[in-house]
GROMACS .gro file of N, CA and C in nm:
model
  258
    1UNK      N    1 -12.542   1.429  -2.188
    1UNK     CA    2 -12.569   1.603  -2.171
    1UNK      C    3 -12.509   1.716  -2.266
    2UNK      N    4 -12.612   1.789  -2.266
    2UNK     CA    5 -12.667   1.901  -2.312
    2UNK      C    6 -12.467   2.049  -2.267
    3UNK      N    7 -12.465   2.093  -2.302
    3UNK     CA    8 -12.403   2.254  -2.223
    3UNK      C    9 -12.505   2.285  -2.101
    4UNK      N   10 -12.619   2.260  -2.154
    4UNK     CA   11 -12.694   2.395  -2.047
    4UNK      C   12 -12.717   2.263  -1.926
    5UNK      N   13 -12.712   2.198  -1.887
    5UNK     CA   14 -12.771   2.106  -1.780
    5UNK      C   15 -12.545   2.090  -1.742
    6UNK      N   16 -12.417   2.125  -1.768
    6UNK     CA   17 -12.300   2.085  -1.663
    6UNK      C   18 -12.309   2.258  -1.726
    7UNK      N   19 -12.332   2.366  -1.731
    7UNK     CA   20 -12.336   2.423  -1.637
    7UNK      C   21 -12.427   2.497  -1.550
    8UNK      N   22 -12.471   2.457  -1.506
    8UNK     CA   23 -12.654   2.472  -1.421
    8UNK      C   24 -12.598   2.388  -1.340
    9UNK      N   25 -12.482   2.226  -1.321
    9UNK     CA   26 -12.454   2.156  -1.289
    9UNK      C   27 -12.343   2.224  -1.186
   10UNK      N   28 -12.270   2.280  -1.261
   10UNK     CA   29 -12.160   2.342  -1.171
   10UNK      C   30 -12.174   2.490  -1.116
   11UNK      N   31 -12.339   2.591  -1.120
   11UNK     CA   32 -12.312   2.666  -1.069
   11UNK      C   33 -12.369   2.610  -0.930
   12UNK      N   34 -12.410   2.468  -0.943
   12UNK     CA   35 -12.445   2.486  -0.794
   12UNK      C   36 -12.404   2.375  -0.659
   13UNK      N   37 -12.304   2.371  -0.780
   13UNK     CA   38 -12.110   2.290  -0.704
   13UNK      C   39 -12.109   2.369  -0.685
   14UNK      N   40 -12.086   2.513  -0.795
   14UNK     CA   41 -12.025   2.634  -0.716
   14UNK      C   42 -12.018   2.604  -0.523
   15UNK      N   43 -12.095   2.722  -0.483
   15UNK     CA   44 -12.087   2.774  -0.298
   15UNK      C   45 -12.045   2.643  -0.258
   16UNK      N   46 -12.072   2.514  -0.258
   16UNK     CA   47 -12.089   2.414  -0.210
   16UNK      C   48 -11.881   2.344  -0.148
   17UNK      N   49 -11.836   2.378  -0.343
   17UNK     CA   50 -11.690   2.385  -0.371
   17UNK      C   51 -11.585   2.469  -0.284
   18UNK      N   52 -11.702   2.612  -0.300
   18UNK     CA   53 -11.570   2.735  -0.228
   18UNK      C   54 -11.549   2.714  -0.018
   19UNK      N   55 -11.738   2.649   0.018
   19UNK     CA   56 -11.681   2.614   0.136
   19UNK      C   57 -11.656   2.567   0.235
   20UNK      N   58 -11.549   2.471   0.138
   20UNK     CA   59 -11.494   2.319   0.096
   20UNK      C   60 -11.340   2.378   0.253
   21UNK      N   61 -11.331   2.467   0.086
   21UNK     CA   62 -11.102   2.554   0.119
   21UNK      C   63 -11.181   2.523   0.312
   22UNK      N   64 -11.101   2.522   0.273
   22UNK     CA   65 -11.003   2.517   0.494
   22UNK      C   66 -10.994   2.712   0.477
   23UNK      N   67 -10.995   2.764   0.587
   23UNK     CA   68 -11.003   2.883   0.619
   23UNK      C   69 -10.825   2.961   0.747
   24UNK      N   70 -10.859   3.017   0.765
   24UNK     CA   71 -10.714   2.979   0.879
   24UNK      C   72 -10.758   3.008   0.966
   25UNK      N   73 -10.896   3.098   1.031
   25UNK     CA   74 -10.944   3.038   1.086
   25UNK      C   75 -10.935   2.919   1.153
   26UNK      N   76 -10.959   2.802   1.103
   26UNK     CA   77 -10.972   2.586   1.072
   26UNK      C   78 -10.812   2.600   1.165
   27UNK      N   79 -10.755   2.666   1.135
   27UNK     CA   80 -10.638   2.598   1.138
   27UNK      C   81 -10.561   2.635   1.192
   28UNK      N   82 -10.637   2.719   1.347
   28UNK     CA   83 -10.624   2.773   1.436
   28UNK      C   84 -10.585   2.670   1.576
   29UNK      N   85 -10.559   2.678   1.677
   29UNK     CA   86 -10.519   2.538   1.807
   29UNK      C   87 -10.728   2.604   1.926
   30UNK      N   88 -10.836   2.527   1.897
   30UNK     CA   89 -10.857   2.532   1.960
   30UNK      C   90 -10.892   2.449   2.089
   31UNK      N   91 -10.872   2.537   2.264
   31UNK     CA   92 -10.910   2.396   2.339
   31UNK      C   93 -10.971   2.500   2.415
   32UNK      N   94 -11.016   2.380   2.518
   32UNK     CA   95 -11.176   2.361   2.528
   32UNK      C   96 -11.113   2.345   2.704
   33UNK      N   97 -11.201   2.435   2.750
   33UNK     CA   98 -11.184   2.436   2.948
   33UNK      C   99 -11.250   2.328   3.010
   34UNK      N  100 -11.206   2.224   3.078
   34UNK     CA  101 -11.240   2.097   3.150
   34UNK      C  102 -11.321   2.198   3.333
   35UNK      N  103 -11.230   2.280   3.318
   35UNK     CA  104 -11.287   2.353   3.460
   35UNK      C  105 -11.398   2.355   3.511
   36UNK      N  106 -11.491   2.410   3.447
   36UNK     CA  107 -11.636   2.467   3.466
   36UNK      C  108 -11.708   2.400   3.495
   37UNK      N  109 -11.719   2.323   3.635
   37UNK     CA  110 -11.811   2.253   3.605
   37UNK      C  111 -11.955   2.297   3.576
   38UNK      N  112 -12.031   2.413   3.596
   38UNK     CA  113 -12.187   2.450   3.599
   38UNK      C  114 -12.182   2.528   3.499
   39UNK      N  115 -12.065   2.513   3.398
   39UNK     CA  116 -12.133   2.684   3.309
   39UNK      C  117 -12.109   2.573   3.215
   40UNK      N  118 -12.098   2.542   3.022
   40UNK     CA  119 -12.035   2.473   2.919
   40UNK      C  120 -11.887   2.552   2.912
   41UNK      N  121 -11.902   2.410   2.838
   41UNK     CA  122 -11.740   2.437   2.733
   41UNK      C  123 -11.684   2.590   2.708
   42UNK      N  124 -11.622   2.632   2.711
   42UNK     CA  125 -11.564   2.741   2.666
   42UNK      C  126 -11.438   2.731   2.613
   43UNK      N  127 -11.420   2.782   2.518
   43UNK     CA  128 -11.410   2.756   2.341
   43UNK      C  129 -11.218   2.904   2.342
   44UNK      N  130 -11.148   2.855   2.362
   44UNK     CA  131 -11.001   2.931   2.401
   44UNK      C  132 -10.893   2.962   2.287
   45UNK      N  133 -10.910   3.054   2.153
   45UNK     CA  134 -10.841   3.010   2.081
   45UNK      C  135 -10.719   3.088   2.102
   46UNK      N  136 -10.615   3.045   2.010
   46UNK     CA  137 -10.509   3.142   2.122
   46UNK      C  138 -10.432   3.288   1.965
   47UNK      N  139 -10.413   3.298   2.082
   47UNK     CA  140 -10.394   3.450   1.962
   47UNK      C  141 -10.218   3.426   1.913
   48UNK      N  142 -10.195   3.465   1.806
   48UNK     CA  143 -10.010   3.430   1.781
   48UNK      C  144  -9.963   3.547   1.811
   49UNK      N  145  -9.856   3.583   1.842
   49UNK     CA  146  -9.701   3.635   1.954
   49UNK      C  147  -9.799   3.805   1.878
   50UNK      N  148  -9.865   3.895   1.927
   50UNK     CA  149  -9.798   4.037   1.792
   50UNK      C  150  -9.659   4.107   1.830
   51UNK      N  151  -9.587   4.150   1.651
   51UNK     CA  152  -9.483   4.197   1.704
   51UNK      C  153  -9.468   4.386   1.743
   52UNK      N  154  -9.365   4.357   1.769
   52UNK     CA  155  -9.342   4.452   1.859
   52UNK      C  156  -9.257   4.609   1.775
   53UNK      N  157  -9.311   4.679   1.766
   53UNK     CA  158  -9.279   4.777   1.661
   53UNK      C  159  -9.189   4.878   1.699
   54UNK      N  160  -9.039   4.973   1.597
   54UNK     CA  161  -8.993   5.061   1.681
   54UNK      C  162  -9.108   5.125   1.671
   55UNK      N  163  -9.096   5.265   1.853
   55UNK     CA  164  -9.109   5.373   1.858
   55UNK      C  165  -9.022   5.466   1.861
   56UNK      N  166  -8.948   5.562   1.774
   56UNK     CA  167  -8.900   5.613   1.856
   56UNK      C  168  -8.930   5.755   1.979
   57UNK      N  169  -8.845   5.753   2.102
   57UNK     CA  170  -8.924   5.837   2.212
   57UNK      C  171  -8.911   5.953   2.150
   58UNK      N  172  -9.029   6.058   2.192
   58UNK     CA  173  -9.173   6.111   2.233
   58UNK      C  174  -8.986   6.279   2.240
   59UNK      N  175  -8.993   6.403   2.234
   59UNK     CA  176  -8.915   6.471   2.231
   59UNK      C  177  -9.048   6.583   2.292
   60UNK      N  178  -8.984   6.634   2.403
   60UNK     CA  179  -9.050   6.757   2.463
   60UNK      C  180  -8.979   6.846   2.413
   61UNK      N  181  -9.120   6.925   2.397
   61UNK     CA  182  -9.128   7.093   2.333
   61UNK      C  183  -9.063   7.182   2.393
   62UNK      N  184  -8.961   7.288   2.435
   62UNK     CA  185  -8.947   7.376   2.537
   62UNK      C  186  -8.889   7.526   2.467
   63UNK      N  187  -8.996   7.566   2.587
   63UNK     CA  188  -9.013   7.736   2.449
   63UNK      C  189  -8.911   7.769   2.537
   64UNK      N  190  -8.863   7.869   2.415
   64UNK     CA  191  -8.709   7.850   2.343
   64UNK      C  192  -8.763   8.006   2.396
   65UNK      N  193  -8.694   8.172   2.525
   65UNK     CA  194  -8.708   8.287   2.450
   65UNK      C  195  -8.624   8.382   2.290
   66UNK      N  196  -8.678   8.401   2.263
   66UNK     CA  197  -8.611   8.478   2.140
   66UNK      C  198  -8.749   8.535   2.005
   67UNK      N  199  -8.698   8.620   1.916
   67UNK     CA  200  -8.672   8.715   1.851
   67UNK      C  201  -8.635   8.623   1.713
   68UNK      N  202  -8.729   8.758   1.581
   68UNK     CA  203  -8.638   8.710   1.522
   68UNK      C  204  -8.548   8.868   1.476
   69UNK      N  205  -8.469   8.938   1.444
   69UNK     CA  206  -8.419   9.020   1.349
   69UNK      C  207  -8.348   9.011   1.181
   70UNK      N  208  -8.337   9.152   1.254
   70UNK     CA  209  -8.402   9.143   1.069
   70UNK      C  210  -8.238   9.188   1.009
   71UNK      N  211  -8.171   9.107   0.899
   71UNK     CA  212  -7.987   9.197   0.851
   71UNK      C  213  -8.020   9.163   0.758
   72UNK      N  214  -7.831   9.278   0.729
   72UNK     CA  215  -7.879   9.216   0.513
   72UNK      C  216  -7.914   9.137   0.390
   73UNK      N  217  -7.941   9.025   0.555
   73UNK     CA  218  -7.919   8.913   0.496
   73UNK      C  219  -8.052   8.819   0.442
   74UNK      N  220  -8.109   8.866   0.502
   74UNK     CA  221  -8.288   8.848   0.565
   74UNK      C  222  -8.247   8.814   0.732
   75UNK      N  223  -8.389   8.760   0.719
   75UNK     CA  224  -8.411   8.742   0.911
   75UNK      C  225  -8.365   8.645   0.936
   76UNK      N  226  -8.311   8.688   1.121
   76UNK     CA  227  -8.252   8.561   1.173
   76UNK      C  228  -8.283   8.564   1.308
   77UNK      N  229  -8.354   8.389   1.360
   77UNK     CA  230  -8.318   8.386   1.435
   77UNK      C  231  -8.293   8.413   1.494
   78UNK      N  232  -8.341   8.432   1.737
   78UNK     CA  233  -8.184   8.530   1.758
   78UNK      C  234  -8.252   8.453   1.892
   79UNK      N  235  -8.205   8.396   2.027
   79UNK     CA  236  -8.214   8.333   2.136
   79UNK      C  237  -8.250   8.498   2.194
   80UNK      N  238  -8.260   8.509   2.304
   80UNK     CA  239  -8.196   8.600   2.404
   80UNK      C  240  -8.165   8.611   2.564
   81UNK      N  241  -8.007   8.627   2.588
   81UNK     CA  242  -8.001   8.595   2.732
   81UNK      C  243  -8.077   8.576   2.843
   82UNK      N  244  -8.033   8.405   2.925
   82UNK     CA  245  -8.189   8.409   3.076
   82UNK      C  246  -8.119   8.538   3.109
   83UNK      N  247  -8.083   8.695   3.203
   83UNK     CA  248  -8.027   8.796   3.239
   83UNK      C  249  -8.071   8.814   3.190
   84UNK      N  250  -8.197   8.843   3.039
   84UNK     CA  251  -8.274   9.010   3.078
   84UNK      C  252  -8.433   8.982   3.018
   85UNK      N  253  -8.400   8.871   2.963
   85UNK     CA  254  -8.557   8.778   2.986
   85UNK      C  255  -8.636   8.817   3.151
   86UNK      N  256  -8.780   8.925   3.127
   86UNK     CA  257  -8.791   8.892   3.254
   86UNK      C  258  -8.938   8.985   3.252
   0.00000   0.00000   0.00000
């Protein structure tokens, strides 16, 4: 055999070798539902359980009546008193 025949054989066999590798979908559990007399068999694949991730609680924004005041060192955020807000 010469090198061209070996390479041609390898190129022709490569797609068959790739398709014969088992995939993740082929390892999943398949259940056939026998309780449907008039319908064809239904394939039900069980999904793996979902991992719940921590979600921090959402803090609501509260509007506080306030204003900026100029000081000798810059500006300062000052909340107004509840009685003076009208």
